[in-house]
XYZ file of C-alpha atoms in Angstrom:
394
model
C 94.850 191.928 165.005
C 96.222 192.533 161.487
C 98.544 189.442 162.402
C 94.936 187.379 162.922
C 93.305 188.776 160.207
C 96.301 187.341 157.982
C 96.579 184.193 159.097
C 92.893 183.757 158.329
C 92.596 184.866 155.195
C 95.760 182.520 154.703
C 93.821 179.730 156.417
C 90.882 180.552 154.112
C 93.147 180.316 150.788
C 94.803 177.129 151.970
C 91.165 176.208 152.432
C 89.396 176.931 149.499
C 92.581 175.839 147.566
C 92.827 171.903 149.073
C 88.659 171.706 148.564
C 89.430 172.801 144.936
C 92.134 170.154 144.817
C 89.956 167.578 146.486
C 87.257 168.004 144.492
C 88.686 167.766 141.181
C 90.539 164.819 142.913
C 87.097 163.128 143.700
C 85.550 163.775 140.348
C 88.328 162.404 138.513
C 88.086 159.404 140.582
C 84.513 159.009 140.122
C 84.946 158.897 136.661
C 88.045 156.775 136.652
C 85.844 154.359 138.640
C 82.885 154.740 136.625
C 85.072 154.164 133.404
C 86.721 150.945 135.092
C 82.983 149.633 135.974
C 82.311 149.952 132.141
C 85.579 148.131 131.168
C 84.805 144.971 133.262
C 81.415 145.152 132.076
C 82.697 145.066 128.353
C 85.484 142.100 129.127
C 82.872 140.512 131.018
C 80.084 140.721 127.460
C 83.116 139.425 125.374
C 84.188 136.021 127.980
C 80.923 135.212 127.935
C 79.918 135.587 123.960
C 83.427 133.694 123.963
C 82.397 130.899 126.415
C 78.972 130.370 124.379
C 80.755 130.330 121.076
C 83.117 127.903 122.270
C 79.935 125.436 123.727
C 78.524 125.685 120.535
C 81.395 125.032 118.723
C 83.960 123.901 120.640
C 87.865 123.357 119.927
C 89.395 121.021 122.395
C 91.990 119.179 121.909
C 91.534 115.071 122.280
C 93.581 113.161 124.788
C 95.684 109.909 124.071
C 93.161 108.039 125.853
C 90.197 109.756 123.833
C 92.359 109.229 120.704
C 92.499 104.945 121.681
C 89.255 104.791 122.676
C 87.808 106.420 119.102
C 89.999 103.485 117.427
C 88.695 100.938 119.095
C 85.419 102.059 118.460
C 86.154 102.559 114.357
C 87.774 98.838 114.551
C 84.868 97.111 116.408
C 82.529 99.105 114.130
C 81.835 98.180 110.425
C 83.485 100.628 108.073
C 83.408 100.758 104.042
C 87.023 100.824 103.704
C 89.873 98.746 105.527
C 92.316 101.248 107.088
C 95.583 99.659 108.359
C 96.984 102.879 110.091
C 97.022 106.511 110.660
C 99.341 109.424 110.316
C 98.045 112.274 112.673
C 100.628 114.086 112.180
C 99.962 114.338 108.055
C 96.210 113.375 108.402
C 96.503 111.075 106.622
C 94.834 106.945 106.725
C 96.558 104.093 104.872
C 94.521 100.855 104.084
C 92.246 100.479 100.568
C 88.998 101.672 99.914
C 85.633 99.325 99.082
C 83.062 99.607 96.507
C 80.143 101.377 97.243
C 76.514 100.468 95.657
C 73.699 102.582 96.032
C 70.190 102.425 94.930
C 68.584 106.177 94.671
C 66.655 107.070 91.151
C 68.506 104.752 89.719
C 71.855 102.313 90.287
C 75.281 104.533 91.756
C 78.278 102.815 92.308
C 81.688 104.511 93.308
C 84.692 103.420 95.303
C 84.335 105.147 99.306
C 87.908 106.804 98.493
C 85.617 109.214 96.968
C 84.090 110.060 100.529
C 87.864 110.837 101.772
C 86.705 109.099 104.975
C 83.911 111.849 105.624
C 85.894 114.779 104.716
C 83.950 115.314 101.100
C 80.798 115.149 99.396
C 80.278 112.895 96.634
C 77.871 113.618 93.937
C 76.482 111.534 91.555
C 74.070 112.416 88.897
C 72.720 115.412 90.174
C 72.901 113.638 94.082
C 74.974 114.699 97.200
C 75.899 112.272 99.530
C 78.041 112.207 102.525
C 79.727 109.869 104.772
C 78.759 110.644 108.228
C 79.412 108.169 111.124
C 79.822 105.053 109.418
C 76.380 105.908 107.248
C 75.779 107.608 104.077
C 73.027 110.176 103.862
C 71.888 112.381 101.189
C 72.803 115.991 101.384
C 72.880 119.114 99.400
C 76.334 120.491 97.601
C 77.875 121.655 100.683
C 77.015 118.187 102.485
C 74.702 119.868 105.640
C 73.598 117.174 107.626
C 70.199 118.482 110.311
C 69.423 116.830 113.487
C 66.189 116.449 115.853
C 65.974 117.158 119.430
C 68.206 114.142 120.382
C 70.959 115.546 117.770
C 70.173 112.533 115.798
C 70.719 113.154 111.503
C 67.371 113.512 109.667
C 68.798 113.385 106.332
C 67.248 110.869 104.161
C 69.517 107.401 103.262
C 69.554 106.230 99.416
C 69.346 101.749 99.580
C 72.702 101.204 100.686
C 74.280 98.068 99.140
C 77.633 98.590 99.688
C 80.444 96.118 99.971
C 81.470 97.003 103.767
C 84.131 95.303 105.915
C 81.557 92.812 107.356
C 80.577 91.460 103.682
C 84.151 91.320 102.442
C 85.291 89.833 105.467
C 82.164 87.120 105.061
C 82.975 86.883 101.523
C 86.685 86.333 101.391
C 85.841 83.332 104.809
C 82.978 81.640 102.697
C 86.047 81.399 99.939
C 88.479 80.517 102.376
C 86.161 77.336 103.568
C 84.815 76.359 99.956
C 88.664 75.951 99.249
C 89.463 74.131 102.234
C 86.445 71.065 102.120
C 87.138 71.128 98.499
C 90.395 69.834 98.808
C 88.779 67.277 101.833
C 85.733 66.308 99.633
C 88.679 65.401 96.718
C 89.986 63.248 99.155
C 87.014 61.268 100.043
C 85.567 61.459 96.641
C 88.753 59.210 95.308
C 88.030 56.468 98.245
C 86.661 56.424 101.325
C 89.362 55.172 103.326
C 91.955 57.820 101.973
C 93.966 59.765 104.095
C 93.671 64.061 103.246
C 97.100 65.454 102.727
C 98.064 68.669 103.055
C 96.155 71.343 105.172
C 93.002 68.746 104.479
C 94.963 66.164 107.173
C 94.539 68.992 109.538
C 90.888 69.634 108.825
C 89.521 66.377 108.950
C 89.582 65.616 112.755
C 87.725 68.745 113.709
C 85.163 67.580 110.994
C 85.293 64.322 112.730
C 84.967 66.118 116.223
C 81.313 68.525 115.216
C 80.571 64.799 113.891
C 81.036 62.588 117.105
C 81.188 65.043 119.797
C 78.071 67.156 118.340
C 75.604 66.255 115.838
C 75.551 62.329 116.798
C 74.923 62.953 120.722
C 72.400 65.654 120.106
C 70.490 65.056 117.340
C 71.064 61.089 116.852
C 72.758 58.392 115.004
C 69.474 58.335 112.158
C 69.192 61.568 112.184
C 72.477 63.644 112.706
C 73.428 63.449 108.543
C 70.617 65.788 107.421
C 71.924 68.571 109.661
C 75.723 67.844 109.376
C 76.261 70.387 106.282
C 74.809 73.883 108.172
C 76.933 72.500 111.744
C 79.575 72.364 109.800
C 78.764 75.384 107.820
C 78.309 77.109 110.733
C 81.215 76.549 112.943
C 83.795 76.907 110.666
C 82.512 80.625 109.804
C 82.640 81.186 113.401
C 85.861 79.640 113.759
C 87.543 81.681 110.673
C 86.187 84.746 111.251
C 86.924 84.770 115.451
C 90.420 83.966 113.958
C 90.749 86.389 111.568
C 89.479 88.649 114.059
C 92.583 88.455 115.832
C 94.707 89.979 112.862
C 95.501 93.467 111.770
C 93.028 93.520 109.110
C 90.058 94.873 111.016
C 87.988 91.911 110.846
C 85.205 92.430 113.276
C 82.570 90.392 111.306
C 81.237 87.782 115.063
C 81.814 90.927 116.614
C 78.228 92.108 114.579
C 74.753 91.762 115.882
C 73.726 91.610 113.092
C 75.654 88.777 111.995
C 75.361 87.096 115.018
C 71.013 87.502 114.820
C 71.352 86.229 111.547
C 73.216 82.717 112.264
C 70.975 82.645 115.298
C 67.198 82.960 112.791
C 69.162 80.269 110.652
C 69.411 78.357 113.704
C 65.602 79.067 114.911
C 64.278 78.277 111.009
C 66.076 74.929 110.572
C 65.378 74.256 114.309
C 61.102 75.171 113.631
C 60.774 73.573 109.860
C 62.675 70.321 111.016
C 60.405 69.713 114.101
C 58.236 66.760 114.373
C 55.127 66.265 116.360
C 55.885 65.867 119.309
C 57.770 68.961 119.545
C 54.696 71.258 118.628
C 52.597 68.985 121.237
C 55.319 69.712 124.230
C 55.383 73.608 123.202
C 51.310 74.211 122.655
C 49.877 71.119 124.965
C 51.970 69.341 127.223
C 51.811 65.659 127.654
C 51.185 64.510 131.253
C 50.025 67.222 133.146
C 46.820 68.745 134.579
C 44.674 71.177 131.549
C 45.107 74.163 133.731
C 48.470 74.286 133.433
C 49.060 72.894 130.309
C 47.540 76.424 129.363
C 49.700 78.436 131.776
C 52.759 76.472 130.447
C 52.073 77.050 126.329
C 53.148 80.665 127.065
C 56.136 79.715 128.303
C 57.423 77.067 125.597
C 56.554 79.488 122.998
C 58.876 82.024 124.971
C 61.708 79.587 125.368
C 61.604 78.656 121.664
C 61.775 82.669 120.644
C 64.770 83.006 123.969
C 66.649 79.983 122.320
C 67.969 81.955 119.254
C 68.350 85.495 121.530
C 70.617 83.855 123.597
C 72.702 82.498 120.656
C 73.031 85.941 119.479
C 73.902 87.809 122.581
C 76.010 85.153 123.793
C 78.389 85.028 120.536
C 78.245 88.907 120.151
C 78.887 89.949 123.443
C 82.143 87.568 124.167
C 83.411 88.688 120.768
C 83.227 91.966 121.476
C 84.328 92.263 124.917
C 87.384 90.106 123.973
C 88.408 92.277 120.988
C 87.694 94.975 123.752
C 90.081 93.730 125.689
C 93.077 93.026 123.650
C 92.792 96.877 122.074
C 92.979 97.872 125.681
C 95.902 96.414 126.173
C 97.578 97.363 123.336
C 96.660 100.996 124.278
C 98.860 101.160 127.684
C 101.624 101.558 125.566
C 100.397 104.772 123.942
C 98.293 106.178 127.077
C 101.319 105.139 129.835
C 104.381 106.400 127.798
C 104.839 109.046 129.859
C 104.083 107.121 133.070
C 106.295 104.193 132.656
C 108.252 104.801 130.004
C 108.207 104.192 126.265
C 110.213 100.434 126.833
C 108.161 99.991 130.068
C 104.570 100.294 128.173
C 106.386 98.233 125.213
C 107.012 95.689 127.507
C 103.791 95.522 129.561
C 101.311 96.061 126.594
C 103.413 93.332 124.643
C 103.087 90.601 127.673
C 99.604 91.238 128.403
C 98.100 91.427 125.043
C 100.370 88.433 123.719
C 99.341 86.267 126.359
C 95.207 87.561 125.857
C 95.724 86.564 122.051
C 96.727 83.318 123.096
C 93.612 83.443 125.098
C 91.508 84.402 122.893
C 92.596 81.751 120.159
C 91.086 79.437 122.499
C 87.491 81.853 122.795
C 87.546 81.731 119.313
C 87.255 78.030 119.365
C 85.294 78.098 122.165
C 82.567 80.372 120.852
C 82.580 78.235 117.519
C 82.050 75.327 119.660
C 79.108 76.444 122.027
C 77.338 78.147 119.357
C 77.384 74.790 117.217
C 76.775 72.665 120.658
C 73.889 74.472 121.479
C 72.320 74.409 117.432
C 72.675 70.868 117.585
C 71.220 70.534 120.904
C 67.899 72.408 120.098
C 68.046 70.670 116.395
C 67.758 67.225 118.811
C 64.975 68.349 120.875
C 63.013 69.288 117.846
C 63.511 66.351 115.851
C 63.442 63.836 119.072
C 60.862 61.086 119.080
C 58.928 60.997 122.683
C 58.291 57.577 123.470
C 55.820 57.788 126.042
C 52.131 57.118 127.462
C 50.383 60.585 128.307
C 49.166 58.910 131.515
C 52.926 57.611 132.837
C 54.386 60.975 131.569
């Protein structure tokens, strides 16, 4: 009985001693759990204030083929300095600067080295601007630049003037081809039977070929002479500046819709204030066909004559572009397949496929020139034709 009574109260101890145990054991796990709960809960606050700091301001680092596309975008694009190449690794750009003219309370004019491509503010009698995007906006002192809904800049824009890429590049061609029929015009000037010399010898048969192969089948043997000084205006500018597209100087100038809209209202003026009579009566009442639908087809003529030009502008900027496009594309394998194929194995490949695409587009440049001129002359003609025809044998 004593024996009994012993082990109980031994069984008892051992009892009251493991629920201590436990218990303690349970509370400090409850609280070790409750304290891990709040620790996830805290990393879990600071990943996500990180992850909405980084979407509003994000760091990421660009890819090769990010890095090519962004300079084939700032080469097709007009700039207001000519930049020949980059250093990443120094950050720094090597090409020269342009003069910039602006008109804001007054004249302003600067060199865009001040701009140090976008990085600073330029100020100018009491004005802030800033390069942003290939535009210059006015700013305050520390250059802020505020955006709409569509994260577009709202900043006001002083009269820009500036002498960009597009105007030096149309500048320094319109020297180029004063030069060049100066020398022919010498020539001709001293007899009419002399043969150029020089680079003039080389000129004169693609003269000779916007002559006979354009202006005289399109527009007419009485005619053709009147028009001869904007085809040939025209299509050497073309010409030139598809050419000197081709080089390492940036020249983008075809590549331009607005270039390219302007030759093509040229086109459409000359086209409008050279048309005779008959023209006008085709377009607003046309000969030979039943009332009704001589007013269901003036609509039309009057949308053809405004398409004419549109499609002259599109046409010229489009193949430009896409063929500029192309040849950066090329030239990019050998920076964005390095790893891929090798650095001779991109060499190589980039080197045959964009030398053999120059060579190709050479002949666009030409053959842009060409249709653009073709097709001036050709509505030129139909404006200037003279219908012979009776209204009731039409």
């Amino acid at each position: 009985m004593v024996t009994l009574k012993k082990s109980l109260n031994l069984l008892a101890a051992v009892i009251f001693t493991a629920s201590s145990v436990f218990s303690y054991a349970q509370t400090n796990a409850q609280n070790l759990e409750k304290s891990i709960e709040e620790t996830e809960q805290s990393v879990a606050e600071t990943l996500e204030a990180a992850e909405e700091a980084n979407h509003e301001h994000p760091i990421v680092e660009k890819t090769q083929a990010q890095k090519v596309q962004d300079h084939i975008t700032h080469h097709l694009a007009d700039d207001y300095s000519f930049v020949f190449f980059s250093d990443e690794a120094e950050g720094k750009n090597y090409g020269f600067s342009l003069p910039v003219i602006l008109i804001d309370n007054g004249l302003k004019v600067f060199m865009s080295s001040e701009f140090d491509y976008g990085k600073k503010v330029v100020e100018k009698d009491g004005q802030f601007y800033k390069l942003y995007h290939g535009k210059i906006y006015k700013t305050d002192a520390a250059g802020t630049i505020d955006y709409d809904d569509t994260h577009h800049p709202t900043n006001e824009k002083p009269l820009d003037f500036s002498i960009t890429k597009n105007v030096a590049s149309l500048l320094f061609t319109t020297a180029l081809i004063f030069v060049m029929f100066l020398g022919l015009a010498k020539t001709y000037k001293n007899g009419a039977n002399n043969l150029p010399k020089g680079f003039a010898r080389a000129l004169e048969p693609m003269v000779l070929y916007v002559r006979d192969e354009m202006a005289i089948p399109n527009i007419g043997k009485d005619k053709y002479k009147k028009f001869m000084p904007y085809l040939l205006s025209v299509f050497f500018l073309i010409f030139l500046l598809n050419l000197l597209g081709l080089t390492p100087l940036g020249f983008n100038v075809t590549g331009s819709i607005s270039v390219t809209a302007c030759l093509a209202i040229f086109t459409f003026i000359i086209t409008q204030f050279s048309a005779n009579k008959d023209y006008w009566k085709h377009i607003f009442w046309m000969p030979g066909v039943p009332v009704p639908m001589k007013i269901m087809l003036a609509p039309i003529e009057i949308l053809g004559a405004l398409i004419k030009p549109f499609s002259l502008m599109v046409r010229l900027f489009a193949n430009i572009t896409a063929g500029h496009s192309v040849v950066f594309g090329l030239i990019a394998i050998i920076f964005v397949m390095k790893e891929a194929l090798g650095t001779g194995g991109a060499i190589g490949i980039g080197f045959f496929l964009s030398t053999f695409l120059v060579f190709l587009e050479i002949l666009v440049a030409f053959l842009q020139a060409f249709i653009f001129t073709m097709l001036s002359s050709l509505f030129i003609g139909m404006a200037v034709a003279e219908h012979e025809h009776d209204e009731a044998h039409h």
